[in-house]
Tab-separated table of C-alpha atoms and ligand atoms in Angstrom:
chain	number	residue	atom	x	y	z
A	1	MET	CA	-0.146	0.084	0.132
A	2	THR	CA	1.114	3.362	-0.735
A	3	GLY	CA	0.690	6.229	1.688
A	4	TYR	CA	-1.422	7.754	-0.333
A	5	GLU	CA	-3.605	4.789	-0.318
A	6	TYR	CA	-3.169	4.792	2.847
A	7	HIS	CA	-4.333	8.359	3.421
A	8	ARG	CA	-7.376	7.828	1.499
A	9	TYR	CA	-7.561	3.941	3.177
A	10	THR	CA	-8.050	5.852	7.206
A	11	ALA	CA	-10.302	8.204	5.976
A	12	TYR	CA	-12.849	8.922	8.790
A	13	SER	CA	-16.508	9.553	7.448
A	14	ARG	CA	-19.507	9.667	9.649
A	15	TRP	CA	-20.111	5.944	9.084
A	16	ARG	CA	-16.479	4.722	9.377
A	17	LEU	CA	-13.987	5.636	11.937
A	18	GLY	CA	-11.110	3.390	10.760
A	19	GLY	CA	-9.717	0.007	11.457
A	20	ARG	CA	-7.767	-1.542	13.795
A	21	GLY	CA	-6.294	-4.515	11.932
A	22	GLY	CA	-3.456	-6.169	13.570
A	23	ILE	CA	-3.095	-4.128	16.058
A	24	ARG	CA	-1.949	-5.499	19.704
A	25	GLY	CA	0.173	-5.212	22.787
A	26	GLY	CA	0.052	-3.246	25.932
A	27	ARG	CA	0.528	0.194	26.935
A	28	PRO	CA	3.845	1.627	25.686
A	29	GLU	CA	6.573	2.945	27.446
A	30	LEU	CA	6.782	7.039	27.390
A	31	PHE	CA	10.659	6.992	27.485
A	32	LYS	CA	12.760	4.329	25.358
A	33	LYS	CA	15.688	3.539	27.509
A	34	TYR	CA	18.727	1.421	26.438
A	35	ARG	CA	18.998	-0.718	29.873
A	36	GLY	CA	22.892	-1.268	30.878
A	37	SER	CA	23.681	1.789	28.791
A	38	GLU	CA	26.482	4.636	29.848
A	39	ILE	CA	24.154	7.795	30.288
A	40	LYS	CA	25.729	11.349	30.361
A	41	LYS	CA	23.950	14.185	31.780
A	42	PHE	CA	23.500	17.570	30.660
A	43	PRO	CA	24.450	20.711	32.660
A	44	GLU	CA	21.432	21.064	34.979
A	45	SER	CA	21.443	24.602	35.112
A	46	LEU	CA	19.894	25.725	31.371
A	47	LEU	CA	21.810	28.716	29.594
A	48	LYS	CA	18.532	31.065	28.233
A	49	PRO	CA	20.094	32.618	25.013
A	50	ASP	CA	19.159	36.211	24.276
A	51	LYS	CA	17.038	35.223	21.532
A	52	LYS	CA	13.999	36.996	20.713
A	53	LEU	CA	11.242	34.382	19.274
A	54	MET	CA	10.286	36.179	15.815
A	55	GLU	CA	13.847	36.523	14.597
A	56	VAL	CA	14.555	32.864	15.478
A	57	VAL	CA	11.048	32.057	13.453
A	58	LEU	CA	11.581	34.625	11.003
A	59	TRP	CA	15.069	34.407	9.407
A	60	ARG	CA	17.749	32.248	8.697
A	61	LEU	CA	21.000	33.015	10.680
A	62	PRO	CA	23.665	34.394	8.897
A	63	GLY	CA	26.019	32.030	9.074
A	64	SER	CA	26.959	29.414	11.813
A	65	SER	CA	29.750	27.730	13.748
A	66	SER	CA	29.552	24.333	15.287
A	67	ALA	CA	32.852	24.815	16.713
A	68	LEU	CA	31.489	27.120	19.256
A	69	PHE	CA	28.897	24.732	20.556
A	70	ASP	CA	29.695	23.454	24.158
A	71	GLU	CA	27.555	20.749	25.693
A	72	ASN	CA	25.487	23.751	27.769
A	73	LEU	CA	24.296	24.652	24.617
A	74	LEU	CA	23.908	21.127	23.381
A	75	GLY	CA	21.658	19.991	26.328
A	76	LEU	CA	19.753	23.378	25.440
A	77	LEU	CA	19.392	22.338	22.045
A	78	PHE	CA	18.072	18.847	23.091
A	79	PHE	CA	16.035	20.747	25.752
A	80	LEU	CA	13.908	22.830	23.890
A	81	SER	CA	13.402	20.315	21.114
A	82	TYR	CA	12.034	17.445	23.127
A	83	GLY	CA	12.166	17.957	26.884
A	84	ILE	CA	9.603	17.961	29.400
A	85	ARG	CA	7.842	21.134	29.678
A	86	PRO	CA	8.377	22.881	33.462
A	87	ASP	CA	5.044	22.739	33.887
A	88	SER	CA	4.406	18.927	33.824
A	89	GLY	CA	4.919	18.463	37.172
A	90	LEU	CA	1.873	20.584	38.098
A	91	ARG	CA	-0.291	18.816	35.597
A	92	GLY	CA	1.303	15.283	36.450
A	93	TYR	CA	2.117	14.178	33.108
A	94	PRO	CA	5.656	14.448	31.449
A	95	PHE	CA	4.122	16.852	28.652
A	96	ARG	CA	6.820	17.694	26.347
A	97	THR	CA	7.996	21.290	24.544
A	98	VAL	CA	6.550	20.034	21.115
A	99	PRO	CA	2.516	19.149	20.717
A	100	SER	CA	1.522	15.415	20.112
A	101	ALA	CA	-1.788	14.059	19.201
A	102	GLY	CA	-3.325	12.855	22.330
A	103	ALA	CA	-0.334	13.567	24.171
A	104	LEU	CA	1.727	9.842	22.998
A	105	TYR	CA	4.807	11.278	21.625
A	106	PRO	CA	5.613	8.610	19.230
A	107	CYS	CA	9.224	10.310	18.278
A	108	GLU	CA	12.556	9.358	19.637
A	109	LEU	CA	15.562	11.741	19.300
A	110	TYR	CA	19.161	10.463	18.558
A	111	PHE	CA	22.104	12.286	17.618
A	112	CYS	CA	25.778	11.718	16.003
A	113	PRO	CA	28.344	14.627	17.030
A	114	ASP	CA	31.128	15.207	15.270
A	115	GLY	CA	33.484	17.238	16.676
A	116	ILE	CA	31.511	19.193	19.056
A	117	GLY	CA	32.893	19.932	22.741
A	118	PRO	CA	33.338	17.443	24.892
A	119	TRP	CA	31.813	14.468	23.051
A	120	GLU	CA	33.268	11.697	21.775
A	121	GLY	CA	32.204	10.616	18.358
A	122	GLY	CA	29.171	8.275	17.887
A	123	PHE	CA	25.514	7.805	18.121
A	124	TYR	CA	23.585	9.084	20.730
A	125	HIS	CA	19.742	8.654	22.281
A	126	TYR	CA	18.135	11.438	24.003
A	127	ARG	CA	16.971	10.863	27.385
A	128	ALA	CA	14.121	13.627	27.972
A	129	ASP	CA	13.230	11.760	31.240
A	130	LEU	CA	16.850	12.437	32.420
A	131	HIS	CA	17.843	15.088	30.809
A	132	GLY	CA	20.887	13.401	29.476
A	133	ALA	CA	21.935	11.051	26.564
A	134	GLU	CA	23.164	7.550	26.070
A	135	ARG	CA	25.944	6.126	24.149
A	136	ILE	CA	24.837	3.700	21.394
A	137	ALA	CA	27.170	3.588	19.657
A	138	LYS	CA	30.884	4.403	19.340
A	139	GLY	CA	32.958	5.679	16.037
A	140	GLY	CA	31.927	8.962	14.236
A	141	GLY	CA	34.955	10.695	11.797
A	142	SER	CA	36.650	13.733	11.450
A	143	GLY	CA	33.976	16.541	10.388
A	144	SER	CA	32.137	18.880	12.327
A	145	GLY	CA	28.457	19.193	13.029
A	146	LEU	CA	25.504	17.448	14.543
A	147	ASP	CA	22.714	15.242	12.555
A	148	VAL	CA	19.699	14.443	15.100
A	149	LYS	CA	17.477	12.008	13.756
A	150	VAL	CA	13.975	11.808	14.402
A	151	SER	CA	12.611	7.851	15.055
A	152	VAL	CA	8.947	6.629	15.517
A	153	LEU	CA	7.319	3.929	17.248
A	154	PRO	CA	3.650	4.042	15.438
A	155	TYR	CA	2.771	1.581	18.372
A	156	ARG	CA	2.899	4.067	20.586
A	157	SER	CA	0.098	6.059	18.587
A	158	ALA	CA	-1.432	3.410	16.855
A	159	PHE	CA	-2.660	1.582	20.273
A	160	LYS	CA	-5.025	4.669	20.854
A	161	TYR	CA	-5.599	5.926	17.011
A	162	GLY	CA	-5.680	2.444	15.390
A	163	GLU	CA	-4.451	2.517	11.528
A	164	ARG	CA	-5.196	5.922	11.055
A	165	ALA	CA	-2.406	6.502	13.760
A	166	LEU	CA	0.320	6.667	11.120
A	167	ARG	CA	-0.915	10.201	9.865
A	168	TYR	CA	-0.370	11.852	13.257
A	169	VAL	CA	2.843	9.944	13.500
A	170	LEU	CA	4.158	11.918	10.339
A	171	LEU	CA	2.326	15.251	11.730
A	172	ASP	CA	4.178	14.963	15.183
A	173	ALA	CA	7.454	13.756	13.425
A	174	GLY	CA	7.198	17.121	10.872
A	175	HIS	CA	6.477	18.947	14.800
A	176	LEU	CA	9.531	17.851	16.080
A	177	ILE	CA	11.718	18.437	13.123
A	178	GLU	CA	10.778	22.324	12.684
A	179	GLN	CA	11.412	22.755	16.602
A	180	ILE	CA	15.096	21.164	16.343
A	181	ARG	CA	15.584	23.280	13.460
A	182	MET	CA	14.167	26.406	15.802
A	183	ALA	CA	16.058	25.144	18.813
A	184	GLY	CA	19.397	25.006	16.700
A	185	ARG	CA	19.116	28.766	15.810
A	186	ILE	CA	18.642	29.387	19.529
A	187	VAL	CA	21.855	28.281	20.219
A	188	GLY	CA	23.887	29.292	16.820
A	189	LEU	CA	23.206	26.901	14.510
A	190	GLU	CA	21.463	26.598	11.155
A	191	GLY	CA	20.304	23.434	10.324
A	192	LEU	CA	18.615	21.559	7.321
A	193	ALA	CA	15.420	19.724	7.726
A	194	TYR	CA	15.261	16.184	6.175
A	195	SER	CA	12.852	13.777	5.629
A	196	GLY	CA	13.550	9.861	5.501
A	197	CYS	CA	16.866	8.355	6.141
A	198	GLU	CA	19.782	7.520	3.948
A	199	GLU	CA	21.143	3.940	4.414
A	200	PRO	CA	18.545	3.159	7.180
A	201	SER	CA	19.578	-0.321	7.369
A	202	VAL	CA	23.321	1.533	8.301
A	203	TRP	CA	21.452	3.493	11.035
A	204	GLU	CA	18.886	1.340	12.028
A	205	LYS	CA	22.068	-1.419	12.937
A	206	ALA	CA	23.698	1.489	14.823
A	207	ALA	CA	20.791	2.430	17.117
A	208	GLY	CA	19.945	-1.540	17.636
A	209	LEU	CA	16.452	-0.617	15.642
A	210	SER	CA	14.506	-3.239	14.679
A	211	ALA	CA	12.319	-2.129	11.633
A	212	ASP	CA	9.174	-3.658	12.730
A	213	HIS	CA	8.626	-1.306	16.216
A	214	GLU	CA	10.942	1.887	15.450
A	215	VAL	CA	12.223	3.575	12.285
A	216	PHE	CA	14.113	6.728	11.254
A	217	ILE	CA	11.458	9.114	9.554
A	218	GLY	CA	14.082	12.225	9.325
A	219	GLY	CA	15.794	14.713	11.069
A	220	VAL	CA	18.332	17.985	11.176
A	221	ARG	CA	21.919	18.038	10.083
A	222	PHE	CA	23.814	20.930	11.248
A	223	GLY	CA	27.282	21.439	9.505
A	224	GLU	CA	29.388	18.752	8.207
A	225	PRO	CA	29.386	15.718	10.335
A	226	ASP	CA	30.960	12.546	9.202
A	227	CYS	CA	29.377	9.670	11.257
A	228	ALA	CA	30.665	6.783	9.479
A	229	ASN	CA	32.185	3.277	11.313
A	230	LEU	CA	29.114	3.576	13.699
A	231	MET	CA	29.652	0.171	16.185
A	232	PRO	CA	26.748	-0.612	18.374
A	233	VAL	CA	28.301	-0.750	21.887
A	234	MET	CA	25.567	-3.032	23.252
A	235	PRO	CA	24.577	-6.726	21.353
A	236	ILE	CA	22.219	-5.777	19.043
A	237	PRO	CA	19.206	-8.214	20.110
A	238	GLU	CA	19.454	-6.624	23.315
A	239	MET	CA	18.931	-3.459	21.614
A	240	GLN	CA	16.438	-4.252	19.914
A	241	ARG	CA	14.594	-5.721	23.165
A	242	CYS	CA	14.318	-2.144	24.411
A	243	GLY	CA	12.690	-0.683	21.471
A	244	GLU	CA	10.498	-3.781	21.708
A	245	LEU	CA	9.732	-2.727	25.592
A	246	ALA	CA	9.556	1.379	23.979
A	247	SER	CA	6.566	0.336	21.524
A	248	GLY	CA	4.722	-1.670	23.891
A	249	GLY	CA	2.916	-3.938	20.778
A	250	ASP	CA	2.533	-4.478	17.384
A	251	CYS	CA	1.325	-1.594	15.221
A	252	GLY	CA	-0.054	-3.533	12.336
A	253	PRO	CA	0.545	-4.732	9.267
A	254	VAL	CA	-0.945	-1.581	7.108
A	255	ILE	CA	1.436	0.701	9.295
A	256	ARG	CA	4.175	-1.455	9.158
A	257	GLU	CA	4.184	-1.851	5.079
A	258	VAL	CA	3.304	1.592	4.674
A	259	LEU	CA	6.432	2.990	6.720
A	260	ASP	CA	8.561	0.231	5.066
A	261	ALA	CA	7.741	1.550	1.350
A	262	ILE	CA	8.133	5.306	2.219
A	263	ARG	CA	11.138	5.156	4.994
A	264	HIS	CA	14.110	4.467	2.464
A	265	GLY	CA	15.493	7.521	0.623
A	266	CYS	CA	15.992	11.049	1.936
A	267	PHE	CA	14.554	14.317	0.783
A	268	VAL	CA	16.107	17.680	1.819
A	269	PHE	CA	13.747	20.369	2.765
A	270	ASP	CA	14.592	23.710	1.025
A	271	GLU	CA	16.065	26.605	2.924
A	272	GLU	CA	13.080	28.979	3.064
A	273	PRO	CA	13.234	32.472	1.559
A	274	GLU	CA	13.934	35.263	3.636
A	275	ILE	CA	11.066	37.166	4.684
A	276	ALA	CA	11.886	40.850	4.451
A	277	GLY	CA	10.329	43.987	5.232
A	278	TYR	CA	9.906	43.421	8.911
A	279	GLU	CA	11.750	45.580	11.695
A	280	ASP	CA	12.361	43.744	14.673
A	281	GLU	CA	11.147	46.950	16.589
A	282	SER	CA	7.456	46.197	14.776
A	283	LEU	CA	7.432	42.621	16.201
A	284	PRO	CA	6.566	41.045	19.613
A	285	ASP	CA	9.474	40.989	21.644
A	286	ILE	CA	8.951	37.456	23.647
A	287	SER	CA	12.012	35.597	24.414
A	288	ALA	CA	12.488	32.309	22.091
A	289	PHE	CA	13.138	30.219	25.465
A	290	ASN	CA	10.322	31.417	26.988
A	291	ALA	CA	7.876	31.010	24.377
A	292	ILE	CA	8.759	27.306	23.869
A	293	ILE	CA	8.359	26.328	27.145
A	294	GLY	CA	5.127	27.789	27.466
A	295	ARG	CA	3.980	26.998	24.618
A	296	ARG	CA	0.840	24.842	25.170
A	297	SER	CA	-2.503	24.197	22.661
A	298	HIS	CA	-5.074	26.102	23.260
A	299	ARG	CA	-8.784	25.530	22.398
A	300	ASN	CA	-10.254	28.566	24.179
A	301	TYR	CA	-10.802	31.385	21.831
A	302	THR	CA	-12.751	34.533	22.136
A	303	GLY	CA	-13.609	35.129	18.613
A	304	LYS	CA	-11.962	38.284	18.254
A	305	THR	CA	-10.482	39.935	15.192
A	306	ILE	CA	-7.268	39.583	14.192
A	307	SER	CA	-5.443	42.564	13.017
A	308	TYR	CA	-4.153	42.559	9.463
A	309	GLY	CA	-0.417	43.238	9.891
A	310	VAL	CA	-0.140	39.951	12.219
A	311	PHE	CA	-2.065	37.841	9.848
A	312	ASP	CA	0.296	39.031	6.933
A	313	LEU	CA	3.040	37.825	8.988
A	314	PHE	CA	1.505	34.301	9.273
A	315	VAL	CA	0.870	34.257	5.724
A	316	ARG	CA	4.352	34.834	5.036
A	317	ALA	CA	5.905	32.610	7.376
A	318	LEU	CA	3.885	29.655	6.438
A	319	GLY	CA	4.154	30.638	2.824
A	320	SER	CA	7.983	30.346	3.121
A	321	LEU	CA	7.753	26.521	4.360
A	322	SER	CA	5.121	25.496	1.878
A	323	ASP	CA	5.941	26.380	-1.792
A	324	TYR	CA	6.450	22.577	-2.799
A	325	SER	CA	4.465	20.549	-5.187
A	326	GLY	CA	1.409	18.643	-4.191
A	327	PHE	CA	1.217	21.053	-1.248
A	328	VAL	CA	-1.704	23.004	-1.129
A	329	VAL	CA	-2.693	25.729	1.975
A	330	TYR	CA	-6.187	27.205	2.606
A	331	PHE	CA	-7.409	29.341	5.019
A	332	ALA	CA	-10.601	29.436	6.570
A	333	LEU	CA	-11.165	33.197	7.603
A	334	ALA	CA	-13.729	33.829	10.107
A	335	ALA	CA	-12.368	37.499	12.066
A	336	VAL	CA	-9.442	38.756	10.165
A	337	GLU	CA	-9.285	42.388	9.507
A	338	GLY	CA	-9.833	43.373	5.805
A	339	PHE	CA	-10.928	40.081	5.014
A	340	THR	CA	-14.395	39.084	3.999
A	341	PRO	CA	-15.103	35.710	5.653
A	342	GLY	CA	-14.500	32.715	3.785
A	343	VAL	CA	-12.139	30.085	2.778
A	344	TYR	CA	-8.921	31.272	0.843
A	345	LEU	CA	-6.299	29.398	-1.634
A	346	LEU	CA	-2.769	30.572	-0.597
A	347	LYS	CA	-0.284	31.051	-3.745
A	348	ALA	CA	2.662	30.007	-1.590
A	349	ASP	CA	5.143	30.667	-4.373
A	350	GLU	CA	4.054	34.767	-3.917
A	351	ALA	CA	3.016	34.300	-0.278
A	352	VAL	CA	6.459	35.521	0.966
A	353	LYS	CA	6.678	38.083	-1.112
A	354	LYS	CA	2.680	39.542	-1.475
A	355	GLY	CA	1.695	38.212	2.018
A	356	CYS	CA	-2.602	38.820	2.379
A	357	GLU	CA	-2.514	39.584	-1.599
A	358	ALA	CA	-1.593	36.180	-2.129
A	359	LEU	CA	-4.869	34.532	-1.001
A	360	GLY	CA	-7.440	33.963	-3.510
A	361	ARG	CA	-11.062	33.483	-2.164
A	362	ILE	CA	-12.597	30.092	-3.713
A	363	ARG	CA	-15.502	30.345	-1.354
A	364	SER	CA	-17.594	33.188	0.463
A	365	ALA	CA	-19.135	32.032	3.852
A	366	SER	CA	-18.091	32.026	7.175
A	367	VAL	CA	-17.491	28.084	7.794
A	368	MET	CA	-15.509	27.123	11.506
A	369	THR	CA	-18.734	25.574	12.628
A	370	GLU	CA	-19.223	24.371	9.514
A	371	LEU	CA	-15.589	23.069	9.682
A	372	ALA	CA	-15.507	22.043	13.641
A	373	HIS	CA	-18.763	19.931	12.715
A	374	ALA	CA	-16.122	18.227	10.402
A	375	CYS	CA	-13.819	17.789	12.641
A	376	LEU	CA	-15.635	15.381	14.630
A	377	GLY	CA	-17.771	18.069	16.411
A	378	GLN	CA	-15.037	19.641	18.310
A	379	GLY	CA	-17.546	22.450	19.370
A	380	TRP	CA	-14.060	24.786	20.640
A	381	MET	CA	-12.809	25.154	17.064
A	382	ALA	CA	-15.974	27.408	16.378
A	383	ASN	CA	-14.432	30.644	17.752
A	384	GLY	CA	-11.597	30.891	16.107
A	385	SER	CA	-10.368	33.393	14.495
A	386	PHE	CA	-9.158	31.698	11.481
A	387	ALA	CA	-8.245	28.198	10.430
A	388	VAL	CA	-5.161	26.655	8.395
A	389	ILE	CA	-6.134	23.636	6.165
A	390	ILE	CA	-3.205	21.603	4.812
A	391	ALA	CA	-4.237	19.649	1.905
A	392	LEU	CA	-2.168	17.174	-0.294
A	393	SER	CA	-2.658	16.907	-4.308
A	394	PHE	CA	-1.598	13.629	-4.687
A	395	GLU	CA	-1.548	13.246	-8.090
A	396	ASP	CA	1.251	15.995	-8.250
A	397	ALA	CA	3.244	14.462	-5.237
A	398	GLU	CA	3.380	11.654	-6.594
A	399	ARG	CA	4.549	13.025	-9.986
A	400	ALA	CA	7.050	15.185	-8.034
A	401	TYR	CA	8.211	12.936	-5.120
A	402	GLY	CA	7.077	9.513	-6.528
A	403	ASP	CA	5.756	7.102	-3.601
A	404	ARG	CA	7.694	9.003	-0.560
A	405	GLY	CA	6.534	12.667	-1.276
A	406	TYR	CA	3.238	11.211	1.190
A	407	MET	CA	5.963	11.097	3.902
A	408	HIS	CA	7.821	14.119	3.045
A	409	LEU	CA	4.725	16.151	2.955
A	410	MET	CA	3.140	15.340	6.037
A	411	ILE	CA	6.137	15.975	7.518
A	412	ASN	CA	5.702	19.364	6.194
A	413	ALA	CA	2.580	19.798	7.270
A	414	GLY	CA	3.831	19.206	10.692
A	415	ARG	CA	6.483	21.560	10.246
A	416	VAL	CA	4.106	24.408	8.984
A	417	GLY	CA	2.032	23.417	11.876
A	418	GLN	CA	5.126	23.803	14.225
A	419	ARG	CA	5.570	27.344	12.744
A	420	ILE	CA	1.708	28.378	13.500
A	421	TYR	CA	2.042	27.298	17.092
A	422	LEU	CA	5.158	29.635	17.512
A	423	LEU	CA	3.733	32.075	15.671
A	424	SER	CA	0.942	32.281	17.559
A	425	GLU	CA	2.679	32.042	21.111
A	426	GLY	CA	4.672	34.841	19.826
A	427	PHE	CA	1.636	37.241	18.895
A	428	GLY	CA	-0.401	36.450	22.600
A	429	LEU	CA	-2.920	34.179	20.268
A	430	GLY	CA	-3.869	30.169	20.732
A	431	CYS	CA	-3.891	27.176	18.446
A	432	CYS	CA	-4.384	23.735	18.530
A	433	GLY	CA	-3.618	21.146	15.939
A	434	VAL	CA	-6.191	19.169	14.790
A	435	GLY	CA	-5.988	15.924	12.946
A	436	ALA	CA	-9.321	14.204	14.113
A	437	PHE	CA	-11.871	15.141	11.419
A	438	TYR	CA	-14.364	13.607	8.698
A	439	ASP	CA	-12.278	13.919	5.799
A	440	GLY	CA	-14.911	14.174	2.992
A	441	ASP	CA	-16.413	16.772	5.017
A	442	VAL	CA	-13.375	18.763	5.484
A	443	SER	CA	-12.765	18.566	1.751
A	444	ASP	CA	-16.310	19.644	1.247
A	445	VAL	CA	-16.320	22.520	3.782
A	446	VAL	CA	-13.169	23.946	2.251
A	447	PRO	CA	-13.807	22.881	-1.446
A	448	MET	CA	-10.980	20.856	-2.760
A	449	ASP	CA	-10.529	19.542	-6.144
A	450	ASP	CA	-10.910	16.049	-6.533
A	451	ASP	CA	-7.366	14.682	-6.154
A	452	THR	CA	-6.885	16.758	-2.709
A	453	TYR	CA	-7.075	15.158	0.144
A	454	PRO	CA	-6.927	17.011	3.635
A	455	VAL	CA	-4.384	16.459	6.251
A	456	TYR	CA	-3.978	18.733	9.066
A	457	VAL	CA	-6.525	21.754	10.441
A	458	ILE	CA	-5.014	24.286	12.565
A	459	PRO	CA	-7.573	26.913	13.962
A	460	VAL	CA	-6.088	30.022	15.616
A	461	GLY	CA	-7.535	32.500	17.687
A	462	SER	CA	-7.209	34.966	20.371
A	463	ARG	CA	-7.170	33.058	23.451
A	464	SER	CA	-9.177	34.089	26.998
A	465	ARG	CA	-7.062	34.567	29.908
B	501	FMN	C1	-0.893	16.134	14.899
B	501	FMN	C2	-1.386	16.579	15.758
B	501	FMN	C3	-3.249	15.840	15.938
B	501	FMN	C4	-3.817	16.893	17.170
B	501	FMN	N1	-5.147	16.808	16.914
B	501	FMN	C5	-5.999	16.760	17.933
B	501	FMN	C6	-7.361	16.981	17.635
B	501	FMN	O1	-7.787	16.306	16.589
B	501	FMN	N2	-8.214	17.356	19.006
B	501	FMN	C7	-7.084	17.930	20.214
B	501	FMN	O2	-8.399	18.807	20.826
B	501	FMN	N3	-6.053	18.083	19.867
B	501	FMN	C8	-5.698	17.839	19.137
B	501	FMN	N4	-3.858	17.672	19.144
B	501	FMN	C9	-3.163	18.614	20.166
B	501	FMN	C10	-2.900	17.533	21.174
B	501	FMN	O3	-3.915	17.019	21.867
B	501	FMN	C11	-1.974	17.740	22.588
B	501	FMN	O4	-0.566	18.409	21.593
B	501	FMN	C12	-1.344	17.036	23.354
B	501	FMN	O5	-2.301	17.107	23.993
B	501	FMN	C13	-0.158	18.084	24.144
B	501	FMN	O6	-0.546	19.205	24.730
B	501	FMN	P1	0.182	20.505	24.602
B	501	FMN	O7	0.581	20.661	23.038
B	501	FMN	O8	-0.733	21.785	25.253
B	501	FMN	O9	1.388	20.244	24.627
B	501	FMN	C14	-3.274	17.322	18.294
B	501	FMN	C15	-1.982	17.587	18.233
B	501	FMN	C16	-1.569	17.039	17.055
B	501	FMN	C17	0.099	17.429	16.885
C-alpha cells in the first residue's frame, strides 16, 4: 500500500472511524531506555540565550559555527527540541515542548556529534526523562557538526488511534523536526531539515532498531558531521529488545507496510526564502526560550478580530515553508481585519513577497462552525478567528516525489503546524493542531479539488485568559 492509498484508506466518515487490524499489545513506555548503557547528563542549569522568538522563526542565521558549540548548548538544544516542559510536574504528566496528537509522543531523538565540545564521536539517544544522553554506538569521523535524527515508534500512537495513527505520527515528527531547527537557531546553529533516512539499514543497525517497531523518519543536519563506522556498544538483540519494550506492541501490517515503502531515501527540505520588510522593533519581543517552554495547545478562543498586519505575517511565514509541489494550503477566515469571511487558497510561490495578497477567495461564507462539525464535532474550534487547512494533491506529489512524497509532505505539514504554534505564542494567540476529522466533510467545507485530500487542520484565535 502506498502512502497515498493509506491516506484514503484511513479516511474517517460519519459511518466509519477507521480500523485496528492486527494492532495489539500493552501500554507503551513513555521513554525509551537502552538498559545498561552509559548515561551522560547534560548540565542541570539551562542557559537562556537572549534570542527573540520572532527573529528565530522568521530569519535564517547569517552563518553558524559548530566549533562554538559546548555541552551547555547541546543540552539546551535537546531540551528545547523535545524536553519535558517545566509545568508538567503540576499537571501530572510529562508534556513535552512540542505538541503531539493525544500527547503520546511517538518520536525518539538520536544524535551523532562530530567535533562537538567534549562529546566523543558516536551515536547517542536523548533521554528526556533524565535530561541526558546514552551512548549507543562508538565511531564517527573527522567532520564538524551534528546530525539529529528523529525516529518513530508508531505503536505508541496506534494503540489509541488504530490504523489512522501513522498520519499523526508523521505530523508529530514534522512538528519535532521544525522545533529542532528553531532550537538550533536559538543556540546559534542553522540546520537543514530532511525527511526519510539515507541508508536506513546502517542507522538502524547503529541504534539497534528493529524496523517492525521503530524507524528513522527524518531529522536536521547542522554543519558537516561525518558519522561513519558506527559500532553499537551493546549486542543488537539487546538493543532491539529495548525498542520493543518502548514500543509496547505491534502497530499492525498496514502501518508496517506503508512505513517500509516510504522510509528509504532522503529528501532535504529547501532553505526557506527570507521574509523581508519587517523590522525587529515592530515585532513582539517575547523571548524564544520563554515562548517554547510556555507553548501549549489552546482551545479557548474569544472570536476577536485579528489585525491585518499580524495575519499578513502568518501568511508570509507559512508560505515560506509551503512552496512544494502537491502541498496545498487553505485559510478559513472568520475574523481577520480586511477580509470578508470565507475560504482562501494560498499561492505559496507568491506568499513570502506578497503576504495577504497571495490569497485568493474560493468560497464566501464563515465556515468555522461547519469546520468544527467536520472535525468530529470539536465545537471549541468554532470561535477561532481563522483556521489553516493543509491538504495534499496526491497526483502532483507523486509526480514530483514518487511514493515517498506522502511522507515528505506530511512531515512538512507538521513543520508548518509547528510554525503556527510558535507564531501564535509570539502574538499571544492560541492554536491547536487537529488531526481528527471526517475527511470528506473537510473537503466539502473548503471545497477541495477531487484529487486533493485534507491532512491537517489548525484553528487559531485570540485566547481568553
Ligand atoms: C498531529 C496532531 C493532531 C492533533 N489533533 C488534535 C485533535 O484532533 N483535537 C484536539 O483537541 N487536540 C489535538 N492535538 C493537540 C494535542 O492533543 C496536544 O498537543 C497534546 O495534548 C499535548 O498538549 P500540548 O500541545 O498543550 O503540549 C493534536 C496535536 C497534533 C500534533
